[in-house]
Amino acid sequence: AAVAMFTGKANCPYYAKAELLADYLQTNLPSFRVHKITQHPDKWEQWLHDICETNGWEHRQSPIIWRELLDRGGKGQLLGGLNDFLEYTQKYYGITSMMLNEEMLAIAEENLQAHLEIVKEDEEIKSLIKPMQIWITSASAPICYHLIPLLASGEVFGMTTEISIHLLDTEQFKEMLRGIVMEAEDMAFPLLRSISEHTITDQAFIDADVIIVLDDVLLNLEVQSLENYIREVSEICQVYAPLIEKNAKSEVKVISSGKTFANLKATMLRMYGPSIRPENIIAISTSWESAAKAILARKLNMNTAGVKDVIVWGNITGSNYIDLSHAKLYGYDCAIRGPPNFQRPLLNMIFDSEWIHSELVSAQSTLSSRVSRCKGMLPAHAVATVLRYWYHGSPSEEIISVGILSEGQFCIPEGIIFSMPVRLQNGDWEAVTELEINETTQKFLGRLAHELVQ
């Protein structure tokens, strides 16, 4: 059994004439079979060169027609172009084509439009099934171990979005990464298309949609000065930023997390990667926000989830300020009750102002120790939550804290990554600038901004 193979430029009138004659033969001759491959005009020359080189043919025009024996394999038998095909059909079947030039041109134009629509449809279908590429740096950190199930469950990016996870770390952690990969594969997440380990930095961030930077330095000021630690962070970002520019997608979202220098890492990635969209580099402050809510909930003997709008200002893993002036309580058991959306101002419910001052304003020690002692579950949840909000929007009536690029909001200097209240919608964030800032908070913001700039 043989099949006639037809390939030509989508807008070629000679290809239009050849394929219509082939269609007629296939309809009227039981033994005549046709397979057509239409090529975009821009790709035709390269495609023709490649197939002729592979098969050892000499052919330079559109269309190119050959016969293939289905049950024998090997290269096909070249018939040639339109004129060769007309001679072939006249000789073997006594049939030829009488199509006029005007008809050939009209059909060629229709062929091109139909081909463009098919290509567009194919691209749309491929985009639906192409997995989202997630890269995690310093992937041996405990937070990564807890983060993978959250990302692969479908709750972050959506229950129809497949993902591929890439774990990046140094060669010394290769075996640990391999263990994480095997364990994740054993869990058989339906939406996890693939998970892989990487130790070659030059190949990092290829086609990345999301990059989660977990790199930390272990602070011990008795061993090294703060300046040396900052230099260490700078060197990491100087390696990562150009690779992100070179290898990642243009709209890549970059998240800075970890126990140290979260704001600084985000700032330096922006500095060393100027072509990365500045709005797409953020730092995660949700761990601090969550820990503060938990302390408040225990004080009030209520569910932590009912505490909303606690704001973390400033340097997330350095000097920050926990602002309760806008905090609200939902579902709080007090004398005044209401429906589920009924809320009460938190400060009206806590009468121990000395406790607030000592626990959450003047001394950050309680929160610092809580966050620094985390084994990875809380910061992993924080990253996953912010990513979910970034892709699907944060709750409309709720504000969350994120380290974002300051544009002068709240009188904060422009150009620094500063934690502040935001709402996320349609893949973008927006600072909640309509909030009224009291005098105490404004003083803190001035001091925090000065320290961050330094």
PDB file of N, CA, C and O in Angstrom, residues 341-389:
ATOM      1  N   ASN A 341     -20.089  37.849  58.333  1.00  0.00           N
ATOM      2  CA  ASN A 341     -19.268  38.972  57.849  1.00  0.00           C
ATOM      3  C   ASN A 341     -19.223  40.140  58.843  1.00  0.00           C
ATOM      4  O   ASN A 341     -18.666  41.193  58.547  1.00  0.00           O
ATOM      5  N   PHE A 342     -19.806  39.963  60.019  1.00  0.00           N
ATOM      6  CA  PHE A 342     -19.782  41.022  61.033  1.00  0.00           C
ATOM      7  C   PHE A 342     -18.408  41.043  61.692  1.00  0.00           C
ATOM      8  O   PHE A 342     -17.872  40.026  62.096  1.00  0.00           O
ATOM      9  N   GLN A 343     -17.811  42.241  61.790  1.00  0.00           N
ATOM     10  CA  GLN A 343     -16.477  42.348  62.363  1.00  0.00           C
ATOM     11  C   GLN A 343     -16.412  43.451  63.410  1.00  0.00           C
ATOM     12  O   GLN A 343     -17.211  44.379  63.405  1.00  0.00           O
ATOM     13  N   ARG A 344     -15.438  43.284  64.311  1.00  0.00           N
ATOM     14  CA  ARG A 344     -15.212  44.265  65.372  1.00  0.00           C
ATOM     15  C   ARG A 344     -13.757  44.733  65.316  1.00  0.00           C
ATOM     16  O   ARG A 344     -12.856  43.931  65.052  1.00  0.00           O
ATOM     17  N   PRO A 345     -13.482  46.019  65.569  1.00  0.00           N
ATOM     18  CA  PRO A 345     -12.091  46.487  65.617  1.00  0.00           C
ATOM     19  C   PRO A 345     -11.338  45.778  66.748  1.00  0.00           C
ATOM     20  O   PRO A 345     -11.808  45.723  67.881  1.00  0.00           O
ATOM     21  N   LEU A 346     -10.178  45.238  66.436  1.00  0.00           N
ATOM     22  CA  LEU A 346      -9.420  44.466  67.417  1.00  0.00           C
ATOM     23  C   LEU A 346      -9.064  45.293  68.648  1.00  0.00           C
ATOM     24  O   LEU A 346      -9.182  44.820  69.782  1.00  0.00           O
ATOM     25  N   LEU A 347      -8.624  46.539  68.437  1.00  0.00           N
ATOM     26  CA  LEU A 347      -8.162  47.350  69.560  1.00  0.00           C
ATOM     27  C   LEU A 347      -9.291  47.665  70.545  1.00  0.00           C
ATOM     28  O   LEU A 347      -9.030  47.965  71.709  1.00  0.00           O
ATOM     29  N   ASN A 348     -10.538  47.593  70.086  1.00  0.00           N
ATOM     30  CA  ASN A 348     -11.669  47.794  70.991  1.00  0.00           C
ATOM     31  C   ASN A 348     -11.902  46.581  71.889  1.00  0.00           C
ATOM     32  O   ASN A 348     -12.596  46.676  72.902  1.00  0.00           O
ATOM     33  N   MET A 349     -11.346  45.455  71.496  1.00  0.00           N
ATOM     34  CA  MET A 349     -11.597  44.208  72.220  1.00  0.00           C
ATOM     35  C   MET A 349     -10.451  43.858  73.180  1.00  0.00           C
ATOM     36  O   MET A 349     -10.593  42.978  74.017  1.00  0.00           O
ATOM     37  N   ILE A 350      -9.282  44.493  73.011  1.00  0.00           N
ATOM     38  CA  ILE A 350      -8.160  44.242  73.915  1.00  0.00           C
ATOM     39  C   ILE A 350      -7.961  45.484  74.778  1.00  0.00           C
ATOM     40  O   ILE A 350      -7.611  46.551  74.277  1.00  0.00           O
ATOM     41  N   PHE A 351      -8.202  45.323  76.049  1.00  0.00           N
ATOM     42  CA  PHE A 351      -8.110  46.485  76.943  1.00  0.00           C
ATOM     43  C   PHE A 351      -6.749  46.562  77.638  1.00  0.00           C
ATOM     44  O   PHE A 351      -6.441  47.541  78.299  1.00  0.00           O
ATOM     45  N   ASP A 352      -5.936  45.538  77.460  1.00  0.00           N
ATOM     46  CA  ASP A 352      -4.616  45.509  78.074  1.00  0.00           C
ATOM     47  C   ASP A 352      -3.621  46.182  77.122  1.00  0.00           C
ATOM     48  O   ASP A 352      -2.868  45.520  76.417  1.00  0.00           O
ATOM     49  N   SER A 353      -3.624  47.496  77.098  1.00  0.00           N
ATOM     50  CA  SER A 353      -2.773  48.230  76.159  1.00  0.00           C
ATOM     51  C   SER A 353      -1.300  48.004  76.449  1.00  0.00           C
ATOM     52  O   SER A 353      -0.462  48.035  75.544  1.00  0.00           O
ATOM     53  N   GLU A 354      -0.957  47.760  77.724  1.00  0.00           N
ATOM     54  CA  GLU A 354       0.440  47.499  78.086  1.00  0.00           C
ATOM     55  C   GLU A 354       0.926  46.197  77.432  1.00  0.00           C
ATOM     56  O   GLU A 354       2.057  46.101  76.958  1.00  0.00           O
ATOM     57  N   TRP A 355       0.043  45.203  77.372  1.00  0.00           N
ATOM     58  CA  TRP A 355       0.379  43.930  76.732  1.00  0.00           C
ATOM     59  C   TRP A 355       0.647  44.144  75.240  1.00  0.00           C
ATOM     60  O   TRP A 355       1.628  43.628  74.697  1.00  0.00           O
ATOM     61  N   ILE A 356      -0.226  44.909  74.584  1.00  0.00           N
ATOM     62  CA  ILE A 356      -0.035  45.192  73.158  1.00  0.00           C
ATOM     63  C   ILE A 356       1.307  45.863  72.934  1.00  0.00           C
ATOM     64  O   ILE A 356       2.079  45.505  72.039  1.00  0.00           O
ATOM     65  N   HIS A 357       1.601  46.858  73.783  1.00  0.00           N
ATOM     66  CA  HIS A 357       2.831  47.620  73.607  1.00  0.00           C
ATOM     67  C   HIS A 357       4.061  46.731  73.784  1.00  0.00           C
ATOM     68  O   HIS A 357       4.990  46.774  72.984  1.00  0.00           O
ATOM     69  N   SER A 358       4.032  45.892  74.816  1.00  0.00           N
ATOM     70  CA  SER A 358       5.217  45.082  75.106  1.00  0.00           C
ATOM     71  C   SER A 358       5.374  43.908  74.150  1.00  0.00           C
ATOM     72  O   SER A 358       6.475  43.573  73.737  1.00  0.00           O
ATOM     73  N   GLU A 359       4.258  43.289  73.754  1.00  0.00           N
ATOM     74  CA  GLU A 359       4.341  42.079  72.951  1.00  0.00           C
ATOM     75  C   GLU A 359       4.512  42.336  71.455  1.00  0.00           C
ATOM     76  O   GLU A 359       5.210  41.611  70.775  1.00  0.00           O
ATOM     77  N   LEU A 360       3.824  43.346  70.941  1.00  0.00           N
ATOM     78  CA  LEU A 360       3.769  43.476  69.486  1.00  0.00           C
ATOM     79  C   LEU A 360       4.340  44.772  68.927  1.00  0.00           C
ATOM     80  O   LEU A 360       4.447  44.899  67.715  1.00  0.00           O
ATOM     81  N   VAL A 361       4.689  45.726  69.757  1.00  0.00           N
ATOM     82  CA  VAL A 361       5.193  46.984  69.220  1.00  0.00           C
ATOM     83  C   VAL A 361       6.658  47.190  69.595  1.00  0.00           C
ATOM     84  O   VAL A 361       7.548  47.145  68.750  1.00  0.00           O
ATOM     85  N   SER A 362       6.925  47.377  70.868  1.00  0.00           N
ATOM     86  CA  SER A 362       8.286  47.712  71.276  1.00  0.00           C
ATOM     87  C   SER A 362       9.240  46.535  71.092  1.00  0.00           C
ATOM     88  O   SER A 362      10.349  46.687  70.603  1.00  0.00           O
ATOM     89  N   ALA A 363       8.821  45.358  71.512  1.00  0.00           N
ATOM     90  CA  ALA A 363       9.716  44.204  71.457  1.00  0.00           C
ATOM     91  C   ALA A 363       9.260  43.245  70.369  1.00  0.00           C
ATOM     92  O   ALA A 363       8.155  42.744  70.419  1.00  0.00           O
ATOM     93  N   GLN A 364      10.153  42.995  69.399  1.00  0.00           N
ATOM     94  CA  GLN A 364       9.845  42.041  68.335  1.00  0.00           C
ATOM     95  C   GLN A 364      10.342  40.647  68.707  1.00  0.00           C
ATOM     96  O   GLN A 364      10.241  39.718  67.914  1.00  0.00           O
ATOM     97  N   SER A 365      10.876  40.503  69.934  1.00  0.00           N
ATOM     98  CA  SER A 365      11.545  39.247  70.297  1.00  0.00           C
ATOM     99  C   SER A 365      10.599  38.051  70.236  1.00  0.00           C
ATOM    100  O   SER A 365      10.974  36.971  69.773  1.00  0.00           O
ATOM    101  N   THR A 366       9.363  38.232  70.696  1.00  0.00           N
ATOM    102  CA  THR A 366       8.424  37.101  70.704  1.00  0.00           C
ATOM    103  C   THR A 366       8.178  36.601  69.291  1.00  0.00           C
ATOM    104  O   THR A 366       8.283  35.411  69.003  1.00  0.00           O
ATOM    105  N   LEU A 367       7.855  37.537  68.388  1.00  0.00           N
ATOM    106  CA  LEU A 367       7.590  37.155  67.001  1.00  0.00           C
ATOM    107  C   LEU A 367       8.844  36.642  66.318  1.00  0.00           C
ATOM    108  O   LEU A 367       8.810  35.666  65.574  1.00  0.00           O
ATOM    109  N   SER A 368       9.984  37.316  66.556  1.00  0.00           N
ATOM    110  CA  SER A 368      11.233  36.903  65.914  1.00  0.00           C
ATOM    111  C   SER A 368      11.568  35.467  66.262  1.00  0.00           C
ATOM    112  O   SER A 368      11.923  34.660  65.395  1.00  0.00           O
ATOM    113  N   SER A 369      11.442  35.130  67.541  1.00  0.00           N
ATOM    114  CA  SER A 369      11.787  33.775  67.953  1.00  0.00           C
ATOM    115  C   SER A 369      10.813  32.769  67.364  1.00  0.00           C
ATOM    116  O   SER A 369      11.197  31.672  66.957  1.00  0.00           O
ATOM    117  N   ARG A 370       9.524  33.146  67.298  1.00  0.00           N
ATOM    118  CA  ARG A 370       8.523  32.235  66.718  1.00  0.00           C
ATOM    119  C   ARG A 370       8.819  31.968  65.256  1.00  0.00           C
ATOM    120  O   ARG A 370       8.811  30.824  64.796  1.00  0.00           O
ATOM    121  N   VAL A 371       9.075  33.044  64.497  1.00  0.00           N
ATOM    122  CA  VAL A 371       9.292  32.885  63.053  1.00  0.00           C
ATOM    123  C   VAL A 371      10.615  32.168  62.784  1.00  0.00           C
ATOM    124  O   VAL A 371      10.694  31.295  61.915  1.00  0.00           O
ATOM    125  N   SER A 372      11.659  32.514  63.533  1.00  0.00           N
ATOM    126  CA  SER A 372      12.967  31.904  63.277  1.00  0.00           C
ATOM    127  C   SER A 372      13.000  30.435  63.666  1.00  0.00           C
ATOM    128  O   SER A 372      13.788  29.653  63.124  1.00  0.00           O
ATOM    129  N   ARG A 373      12.136  30.022  64.617  1.00  0.00           N
ATOM    130  CA  ARG A 373      12.096  28.625  65.026  1.00  0.00           C
ATOM    131  C   ARG A 373      11.297  27.746  64.069  1.00  0.00           C
ATOM    132  O   ARG A 373      11.294  26.530  64.194  1.00  0.00           O
ATOM    133  N   CYS A 374      10.607  28.357  63.107  1.00  0.00           N
ATOM    134  CA  CYS A 374       9.764  27.599  62.180  1.00  0.00           C
ATOM    135  C   CYS A 374      10.590  26.561  61.425  1.00  0.00           C
ATOM    136  O   CYS A 374      11.669  26.853  60.932  1.00  0.00           O
ATOM    137  N   LYS A 375      10.055  25.361  61.323  1.00  0.00           N
ATOM    138  CA  LYS A 375      10.740  24.283  60.618  1.00  0.00           C
ATOM    139  C   LYS A 375      10.475  24.311  59.113  1.00  0.00           C
ATOM    140  O   LYS A 375      11.077  23.562  58.367  1.00  0.00           O
ATOM    141  N   GLY A 376       9.547  25.124  58.693  1.00  0.00           N
ATOM    142  CA  GLY A 376       9.294  25.231  57.258  1.00  0.00           C
ATOM    143  C   GLY A 376       7.832  25.245  56.884  1.00  0.00           C
ATOM    144  O   GLY A 376       7.454  25.718  55.810  1.00  0.00           O
ATOM    145  N   MET A 377       6.951  24.716  57.759  1.00  0.00           N
ATOM    146  CA  MET A 377       5.536  24.622  57.428  1.00  0.00           C
ATOM    147  C   MET A 377       4.900  26.007  57.307  1.00  0.00           C
ATOM    148  O   MET A 377       4.172  26.285  56.348  1.00  0.00           O
ATOM    149  N   LEU A 378       5.180  26.917  58.275  1.00  0.00           N
ATOM    150  CA  LEU A 378       4.589  28.257  58.244  1.00  0.00           C
ATOM    151  C   LEU A 378       5.087  29.076  57.057  1.00  0.00           C
ATOM    152  O   LEU A 378       4.271  29.616  56.297  1.00  0.00           O
ATOM    153  N   PRO A 379       6.417  29.189  56.818  1.00  0.00           N
ATOM    154  CA  PRO A 379       6.852  29.969  55.646  1.00  0.00           C
ATOM    155  C   PRO A 379       6.411  29.364  54.321  1.00  0.00           C
ATOM    156  O   PRO A 379       6.130  30.090  53.363  1.00  0.00           O
ATOM    157  N   ALA A 380       6.320  28.028  54.247  1.00  0.00           N
ATOM    158  CA  ALA A 380       5.829  27.393  53.018  1.00  0.00           C
ATOM    159  C   ALA A 380       4.375  27.786  52.772  1.00  0.00           C
ATOM    160  O   ALA A 380       3.980  28.113  51.645  1.00  0.00           O
ATOM    161  N   HIS A 381       3.566  27.756  53.835  1.00  0.00           N
ATOM    162  CA  HIS A 381       2.160  28.166  53.714  1.00  0.00           C
ATOM    163  C   HIS A 381       2.066  29.635  53.303  1.00  0.00           C
ATOM    164  O   HIS A 381       1.194  30.011  52.508  1.00  0.00           O
ATOM    165  N   ALA A 382       2.974  30.467  53.834  1.00  0.00           N
ATOM    166  CA  ALA A 382       2.962  31.895  53.494  1.00  0.00           C
ATOM    167  C   ALA A 382       3.240  32.107  52.010  1.00  0.00           C
ATOM    168  O   ALA A 382       2.543  32.873  51.332  1.00  0.00           O
ATOM    169  N   VAL A 383       4.259  31.415  51.485  1.00  0.00           N
ATOM    170  CA  VAL A 383       4.585  31.534  50.052  1.00  0.00           C
ATOM    171  C   VAL A 383       3.416  31.054  49.195  1.00  0.00           C
ATOM    172  O   VAL A 383       3.012  31.713  48.229  1.00  0.00           O
ATOM    173  N   ALA A 384       2.855  29.893  49.548  1.00  0.00           N
ATOM    174  CA  ALA A 384       1.747  29.327  48.768  1.00  0.00           C
ATOM    175  C   ALA A 384       0.532  30.242  48.790  1.00  0.00           C
ATOM    176  O   ALA A 384      -0.149  30.424  47.769  1.00  0.00           O
ATOM    177  N   THR A 385       0.250  30.846  49.944  1.00  0.00           N
ATOM    178  CA  THR A 385      -0.913  31.737  50.069  1.00  0.00           C
ATOM    179  C   THR A 385      -0.763  32.961  49.185  1.00  0.00           C
ATOM    180  O   THR A 385      -1.686  33.342  48.448  1.00  0.00           O
ATOM    181  N   VAL A 386       0.410  33.592  49.237  1.00  0.00           N
ATOM    182  CA  VAL A 386       0.631  34.799  48.423  1.00  0.00           C
ATOM    183  C   VAL A 386       0.597  34.460  46.936  1.00  0.00           C
ATOM    184  O   VAL A 386       0.031  35.202  46.129  1.00  0.00           O
ATOM    185  N   LEU A 387       1.181  33.318  46.558  1.00  0.00           N
ATOM    186  CA  LEU A 387       1.129  32.910  45.149  1.00  0.00           C
ATOM    187  C   LEU A 387      -0.311  32.691  44.699  1.00  0.00           C
ATOM    188  O   LEU A 387      -0.703  33.086  43.597  1.00  0.00           O
ATOM    189  N   ARG A 388      -1.119  32.046  45.535  1.00  0.00           N
ATOM    190  CA  ARG A 388      -2.531  31.818  45.185  1.00  0.00           C
ATOM    191  C   ARG A 388      -3.254  33.148  44.996  1.00  0.00           C
ATOM    192  O   ARG A 388      -4.005  33.338  44.029  1.00  0.00           O
ATOM    193  N   TYR A 389      -3.003  34.094  45.898  1.00  0.00           N
ATOM    194  CA  TYR A 389      -3.624  35.412  45.769  1.00  0.00           C
ATOM    195  C   TYR A 389      -3.134  36.133  44.514  1.00  0.00           C
ATOM    196  O   TYR A 389      -3.909  36.815  43.842  1.00  0.00           O
TER     197      TYR A 389
END
